[in-house]
Amino acid sequence: MSIGHIGHTLLGLLESGPRHGYDLKRAFDEKFGHDRPLHYGQVYSTMSRLLKNGLVEVDGIEAGGGPERKRYAITDAGITDVDRWLATPEKPEPYLQSTLYTKVVLALLTGRNAADILDTQRAEHLRSMRILTDRKRKGDLADQLICDHALFHLEADLRWLELTAARLEKLREEVAR
């Protein structure tokens, strides 16, 4: 059973105590969702799956002016699942079939200017790096760490762009065969 990154994150947030779906969404967005907040439907469908799989239980139901509000609590099985997820390393993403590589090769195959594609992409990477650097400077430690992660990936991409630009003639010869 795979509950995914969001399911495990919500489970981990429940370890500090029972919460309603609304509170889980707010905590997730505050800690992890700056750039991509969760939709309420995503929270409730994930909680339904966690409940079905025995990783959470309903700790209480409150009737209010609107629909009933369920309060969820993590189960021992849920804690074990979070432990296992945290201990499992993430598979590095090698980007072996990146869209950018495909664009460069297609440009060469069709007689277009691949150097222009690399230059445009370099400018876009540098723009993103400026935005992230500004965000990092203004952010708290959590924001600084996530920005560093993104910046390091962008730096690696820039190195690839430079290397590819330097090898463009040789690549043109190889793809023309």
PDB file of C-alpha atoms in Angstrom:
ATOM      1  CA  MET A   1       0.000   0.000   0.000  1.00  0.00           C
ATOM      2  CA  SER A   2       1.470   3.321  -1.014  1.00  0.00           C
ATOM      3  CA  ILE A   3       0.057   6.403   0.640  1.00  0.00           C
ATOM      4  CA  GLY A   4       2.622   8.766  -0.829  1.00  0.00           C
ATOM      5  CA  HIS A   5       4.481  11.786   0.372  1.00  0.00           C
ATOM      6  CA  ILE A   6       1.390  13.777   1.360  1.00  0.00           C
ATOM      7  CA  GLY A   7      -0.158  10.889   3.297  1.00  0.00           C
ATOM      8  CA  HIS A   8       3.038  10.315   5.233  1.00  0.00           C
ATOM      9  CA  THR A   9       3.406  14.025   5.911  1.00  0.00           C
ATOM     10  CA  LEU A  10      -0.153  14.251   7.258  1.00  0.00           C
ATOM     11  CA  LEU A  11       0.489  11.167   9.411  1.00  0.00           C
ATOM     12  CA  GLY A  12       3.634  12.770  10.781  1.00  0.00           C
ATOM     13  CA  LEU A  13       1.713  15.935  11.621  1.00  0.00           C
ATOM     14  CA  LEU A  14      -0.807  13.834  13.564  1.00  0.00           C
ATOM     15  CA  GLU A  15       1.938  12.486  15.833  1.00  0.00           C
ATOM     16  CA  SER A  16       1.761  15.703  17.893  1.00  0.00           C
ATOM     17  CA  GLY A  17      -1.926  15.019  18.621  1.00  0.00           C
ATOM     18  CA  PRO A  18      -5.354  14.586  17.023  1.00  0.00           C
ATOM     19  CA  ARG A  19      -6.450  17.207  14.498  1.00  0.00           C
ATOM     20  CA  HIS A  20      -9.300  18.057  12.164  1.00  0.00           C
ATOM     21  CA  GLY A  21      -8.734  18.035   8.407  1.00  0.00           C
ATOM     22  CA  TYR A  22      -8.803  21.831   8.373  1.00  0.00           C
ATOM     23  CA  ASP A  23      -6.032  21.977  10.997  1.00  0.00           C
ATOM     24  CA  LEU A  24      -3.968  19.409   9.085  1.00  0.00           C
ATOM     25  CA  LYS A  25      -4.245  21.439   5.878  1.00  0.00           C
ATOM     26  CA  ARG A  26      -3.235  24.617   7.701  1.00  0.00           C
ATOM     27  CA  ALA A  27      -0.229  22.912   9.370  1.00  0.00           C
ATOM     28  CA  PHE A  28       0.850  21.304   6.074  1.00  0.00           C
ATOM     29  CA  ASP A  29       0.601  24.578   4.158  1.00  0.00           C
ATOM     30  CA  GLU A  30       2.501  26.460   6.876  1.00  0.00           C
ATOM     31  CA  LYS A  31       5.380  23.960   7.080  1.00  0.00           C
ATOM     32  CA  PHE A  32       5.561  22.444   3.589  1.00  0.00           C
ATOM     33  CA  GLY A  33       3.129  24.044   1.175  1.00  0.00           C
ATOM     34  CA  HIS A  34       4.467  27.562   0.623  1.00  0.00           C
ATOM     35  CA  ASP A  35       4.644  26.988  -3.104  1.00  0.00           C
ATOM     36  CA  ARG A  36       1.931  24.366  -3.481  1.00  0.00           C
ATOM     37  CA  PRO A  37      -0.729  24.433  -0.774  1.00  0.00           C
ATOM     38  CA  LEU A  38      -2.980  21.409  -0.409  1.00  0.00           C
ATOM     39  CA  HIS A  39      -6.560  21.498  -1.584  1.00  0.00           C
ATOM     40  CA  TYR A  40      -9.154  20.543   1.020  1.00  0.00           C
ATOM     41  CA  GLY A  41     -10.348  17.698  -1.189  1.00  0.00           C
ATOM     42  CA  GLN A  42      -6.830  16.294  -1.251  1.00  0.00           C
ATOM     43  CA  VAL A  43      -6.643  16.345   2.555  1.00  0.00           C
ATOM     44  CA  TYR A  44      -9.998  14.608   2.992  1.00  0.00           C
ATOM     45  CA  SER A  45      -9.414  11.986   0.299  1.00  0.00           C
ATOM     46  CA  THR A  46      -5.997  11.220   1.816  1.00  0.00           C
ATOM     47  CA  MET A  47      -7.467  11.004   5.324  1.00  0.00           C
ATOM     48  CA  SER A  48     -10.161   8.649   4.015  1.00  0.00           C
ATOM     49  CA  ARG A  49      -7.459   6.383   2.539  1.00  0.00           C
ATOM     50  CA  LEU A  50      -5.423   6.502   5.774  1.00  0.00           C
ATOM     51  CA  LEU A  51      -8.556   5.618   7.743  1.00  0.00           C
ATOM     52  CA  LYS A  52      -9.376   2.717   5.423  1.00  0.00           C
ATOM     53  CA  ASN A  53      -5.802   1.420   5.783  1.00  0.00           C
ATOM     54  CA  GLY A  54      -5.912   1.598   9.588  1.00  0.00           C
ATOM     55  CA  LEU A  55      -3.202   4.258   9.847  1.00  0.00           C
ATOM     56  CA  VAL A  56      -5.530   6.803  11.479  1.00  0.00           C
ATOM     57  CA  GLU A  57      -8.746   6.587  13.438  1.00  0.00           C
ATOM     58  CA  VAL A  58     -11.562   9.014  14.080  1.00  0.00           C
ATOM     59  CA  ASP A  59     -10.915  10.445  17.525  1.00  0.00           C
ATOM     60  CA  GLY A  60     -14.123  12.456  17.683  1.00  0.00           C
ATOM     61  CA  ILE A  61     -16.852  14.028  15.613  1.00  0.00           C
ATOM     62  CA  GLU A  62     -18.187  17.515  16.224  1.00  0.00           C
ATOM     63  CA  ALA A  63     -21.451  18.747  14.833  1.00  0.00           C
ATOM     64  CA  GLY A  64     -21.480  22.401  13.920  1.00  0.00           C
ATOM     65  CA  GLY A  65     -23.300  24.801  11.659  1.00  0.00           C
ATOM     66  CA  GLY A  66     -21.947  22.927   8.643  1.00  0.00           C
ATOM     67  CA  PRO A  67     -20.928  19.348   7.996  1.00  0.00           C
ATOM     68  CA  GLU A  68     -19.659  17.153  10.804  1.00  0.00           C
ATOM     69  CA  ARG A  69     -16.012  17.704  11.644  1.00  0.00           C
ATOM     70  CA  LYS A  70     -13.973  14.566  12.203  1.00  0.00           C
ATOM     71  CA  ARG A  71     -10.922  14.708  14.412  1.00  0.00           C
ATOM     72  CA  TYR A  72      -8.260  12.220  13.321  1.00  0.00           C
ATOM     73  CA  ALA A  73      -5.624  10.502  15.448  1.00  0.00           C
ATOM     74  CA  ILE A  74      -2.670   8.444  14.264  1.00  0.00           C
ATOM     75  CA  THR A  75      -2.692   4.731  15.157  1.00  0.00           C
ATOM     76  CA  ASP A  76       0.290   2.605  16.205  1.00  0.00           C
ATOM     77  CA  ALA A  77       0.301   1.210  12.654  1.00  0.00           C
ATOM     78  CA  GLY A  78       0.439   4.795  11.361  1.00  0.00           C
ATOM     79  CA  ILE A  79       3.440   5.599  13.569  1.00  0.00           C
ATOM     80  CA  THR A  80       5.191   2.436  12.351  1.00  0.00           C
ATOM     81  CA  ASP A  81       4.438   3.433   8.746  1.00  0.00           C
ATOM     82  CA  VAL A  82       5.895   6.928   9.270  1.00  0.00           C
ATOM     83  CA  ASP A  83       9.004   5.389  10.875  1.00  0.00           C
ATOM     84  CA  ARG A  84       9.466   3.099   7.878  1.00  0.00           C
ATOM     85  CA  TRP A  85       8.899   5.948   5.391  1.00  0.00           C
ATOM     86  CA  LEU A  86      11.383   8.249   7.137  1.00  0.00           C
ATOM     87  CA  ALA A  87      14.020   5.489   7.235  1.00  0.00           C
ATOM     88  CA  THR A  88      13.658   4.698   3.511  1.00  0.00           C
ATOM     89  CA  PRO A  89      15.981   6.777   1.309  1.00  0.00           C
ATOM     90  CA  GLU A  90      14.455   8.621  -1.615  1.00  0.00           C
ATOM     91  CA  LYS A  91      15.495   7.410  -5.059  1.00  0.00           C
ATOM     92  CA  PRO A  92      17.727  10.074  -6.608  1.00  0.00           C
ATOM     93  CA  GLU A  93      16.125  11.531  -9.716  1.00  0.00           C
ATOM     94  CA  PRO A  94      18.783  11.406 -12.430  1.00  0.00           C
ATOM     95  CA  TYR A  95      16.691  13.232 -15.076  1.00  0.00           C
ATOM     96  CA  LEU A  96      18.047  10.944 -17.780  1.00  0.00           C
ATOM     97  CA  GLN A  97      15.272  11.864 -20.188  1.00  0.00           C
ATOM     98  CA  SER A  98      14.839  15.553 -19.485  1.00  0.00           C
ATOM     99  CA  THR A  99      12.654  17.717 -21.680  1.00  0.00           C
ATOM    100  CA  LEU A 100      15.514  20.175 -22.092  1.00  0.00           C
ATOM    101  CA  TYR A 101      17.807  17.496 -23.535  1.00  0.00           C
ATOM    102  CA  THR A 102      15.013  16.478 -25.907  1.00  0.00           C
ATOM    103  CA  LYS A 103      14.572  20.090 -27.071  1.00  0.00           C
ATOM    104  CA  VAL A 104      18.297  20.479 -27.759  1.00  0.00           C
ATOM    105  CA  VAL A 105      18.473  17.266 -29.797  1.00  0.00           C
ATOM    106  CA  LEU A 106      15.263  18.078 -31.703  1.00  0.00           C
ATOM    107  CA  ALA A 107      16.592  21.538 -32.514  1.00  0.00           C
ATOM    108  CA  LEU A 108      19.747  19.960 -33.923  1.00  0.00           C
ATOM    109  CA  LEU A 109      17.785  17.351 -35.867  1.00  0.00           C
ATOM    110  CA  THR A 110      15.521  19.970 -37.428  1.00  0.00           C
ATOM    111  CA  GLY A 111      18.196  22.539 -38.224  1.00  0.00           C
ATOM    112  CA  ARG A 112      17.144  25.007 -35.542  1.00  0.00           C
ATOM    113  CA  ASN A 113      19.544  26.940 -33.340  1.00  0.00           C
ATOM    114  CA  ALA A 114      20.161  24.789 -30.260  1.00  0.00           C
ATOM    115  CA  ALA A 115      22.470  27.443 -28.790  1.00  0.00           C
ATOM    116  CA  ASP A 116      19.488  29.820 -28.606  1.00  0.00           C
ATOM    117  CA  ILE A 117      17.527  27.200 -26.668  1.00  0.00           C
ATOM    118  CA  LEU A 118      20.415  26.807 -24.210  1.00  0.00           C
ATOM    119  CA  ASP A 119      20.785  30.597 -23.840  1.00  0.00           C
ATOM    120  CA  THR A 120      17.058  31.064 -23.221  1.00  0.00           C
ATOM    121  CA  GLN A 121      17.080  28.271 -20.657  1.00  0.00           C
ATOM    122  CA  ARG A 122      20.175  29.701 -18.937  1.00  0.00           C
ATOM    123  CA  ALA A 123      18.414  33.078 -18.617  1.00  0.00           C
ATOM    124  CA  GLU A 124      15.339  31.375 -17.135  1.00  0.00           C
ATOM    125  CA  HIS A 125      17.471  29.433 -14.640  1.00  0.00           C
ATOM    126  CA  LEU A 126      19.271  32.618 -13.582  1.00  0.00           C
ATOM    127  CA  ARG A 127      15.929  34.401 -13.152  1.00  0.00           C
ATOM    128  CA  SER A 128      14.660  31.569 -10.942  1.00  0.00           C
ATOM    129  CA  MET A 129      17.891  31.638  -8.951  1.00  0.00           C
ATOM    130  CA  ARG A 130      17.506  35.380  -8.284  1.00  0.00           C
ATOM    131  CA  ILE A 131      13.940  34.849  -7.028  1.00  0.00           C
ATOM    132  CA  LEU A 132      15.002  31.952  -4.798  1.00  0.00           C
ATOM    133  CA  THR A 133      18.003  33.857  -3.444  1.00  0.00           C
ATOM    134  CA  ASP A 134      15.750  36.776  -2.518  1.00  0.00           C
ATOM    135  CA  ARG A 135      13.248  34.415  -0.869  1.00  0.00           C
ATOM    136  CA  LYS A 136      16.085  32.683   0.992  1.00  0.00           C
ATOM    137  CA  ARG A 137      17.416  36.005   2.285  1.00  0.00           C
ATOM    138  CA  LYS A 138      13.984  36.973   3.663  1.00  0.00           C
ATOM    139  CA  GLY A 139      12.923  33.520   4.887  1.00  0.00           C
ATOM    140  CA  ASP A 140      13.213  31.553   8.073  1.00  0.00           C
ATOM    141  CA  LEU A 141      15.556  28.573   8.372  1.00  0.00           C
ATOM    142  CA  ALA A 142      13.021  26.152   6.837  1.00  0.00           C
ATOM    143  CA  ASP A 143      12.591  28.437   3.821  1.00  0.00           C
ATOM    144  CA  GLN A 144      16.378  28.860   3.545  1.00  0.00           C
ATOM    145  CA  LEU A 145      16.878  25.093   3.453  1.00  0.00           C
ATOM    146  CA  ILE A 146      14.239  24.458   0.798  1.00  0.00           C
ATOM    147  CA  CYS A 147      15.619  27.334  -1.295  1.00  0.00           C
ATOM    148  CA  ASP A 148      19.150  25.908  -0.957  1.00  0.00           C
ATOM    149  CA  HIS A 149      17.873  22.551  -2.231  1.00  0.00           C
ATOM    150  CA  ALA A 150      16.331  24.179  -5.292  1.00  0.00           C
ATOM    151  CA  LEU A 151      19.355  26.436  -5.869  1.00  0.00           C
ATOM    152  CA  PHE A 152      21.774  23.505  -5.836  1.00  0.00           C
ATOM    153  CA  HIS A 153      19.659  21.730  -8.462  1.00  0.00           C
ATOM    154  CA  LEU A 154      19.565  24.855 -10.608  1.00  0.00           C
ATOM    155  CA  GLU A 155      23.348  25.217 -10.285  1.00  0.00           C
ATOM    156  CA  ALA A 156      23.783  21.637 -11.505  1.00  0.00           C
ATOM    157  CA  ASP A 157      21.477  22.398 -14.437  1.00  0.00           C
ATOM    158  CA  LEU A 158      23.555  25.485 -15.273  1.00  0.00           C
ATOM    159  CA  ARG A 159      26.714  23.374 -15.323  1.00  0.00           C
ATOM    160  CA  TRP A 160      24.960  20.985 -17.717  1.00  0.00           C
ATOM    161  CA  LEU A 161      23.868  23.899 -19.926  1.00  0.00           C
ATOM    162  CA  GLU A 162      27.460  25.174 -20.124  1.00  0.00           C
ATOM    163  CA  LEU A 163      28.847  21.716 -20.851  1.00  0.00           C
ATOM    164  CA  THR A 164      26.243  21.083 -23.536  1.00  0.00           C
ATOM    165  CA  ALA A 165      26.896  24.481 -25.150  1.00  0.00           C
ATOM    166  CA  ALA A 166      30.598  23.628 -25.282  1.00  0.00           C
ATOM    167  CA  ARG A 167      29.838  20.264 -26.939  1.00  0.00           C
ATOM    168  CA  LEU A 168      27.093  21.439 -29.275  1.00  0.00           C
ATOM    169  CA  GLU A 169      29.067  20.924 -32.523  1.00  0.00           C
ATOM    170  CA  LYS A 170      30.047  17.397 -31.542  1.00  0.00           C
ATOM    171  CA  LEU A 171      26.440  16.640 -30.535  1.00  0.00           C
ATOM    172  CA  ARG A 172      25.218  18.054 -33.872  1.00  0.00           C
ATOM    173  CA  GLU A 173      27.543  15.652 -35.716  1.00  0.00           C
ATOM    174  CA  GLU A 174      26.395  12.668 -33.638  1.00  0.00           C
ATOM    175  CA  VAL A 175      22.664  13.255 -33.989  1.00  0.00           C
ATOM    176  CA  ALA A 176      23.042  13.857 -37.733  1.00  0.00           C
ATOM    177  CA  ARG A 177      24.341  10.307 -38.274  1.00  0.00           C
TER     178      ARG A 177
END
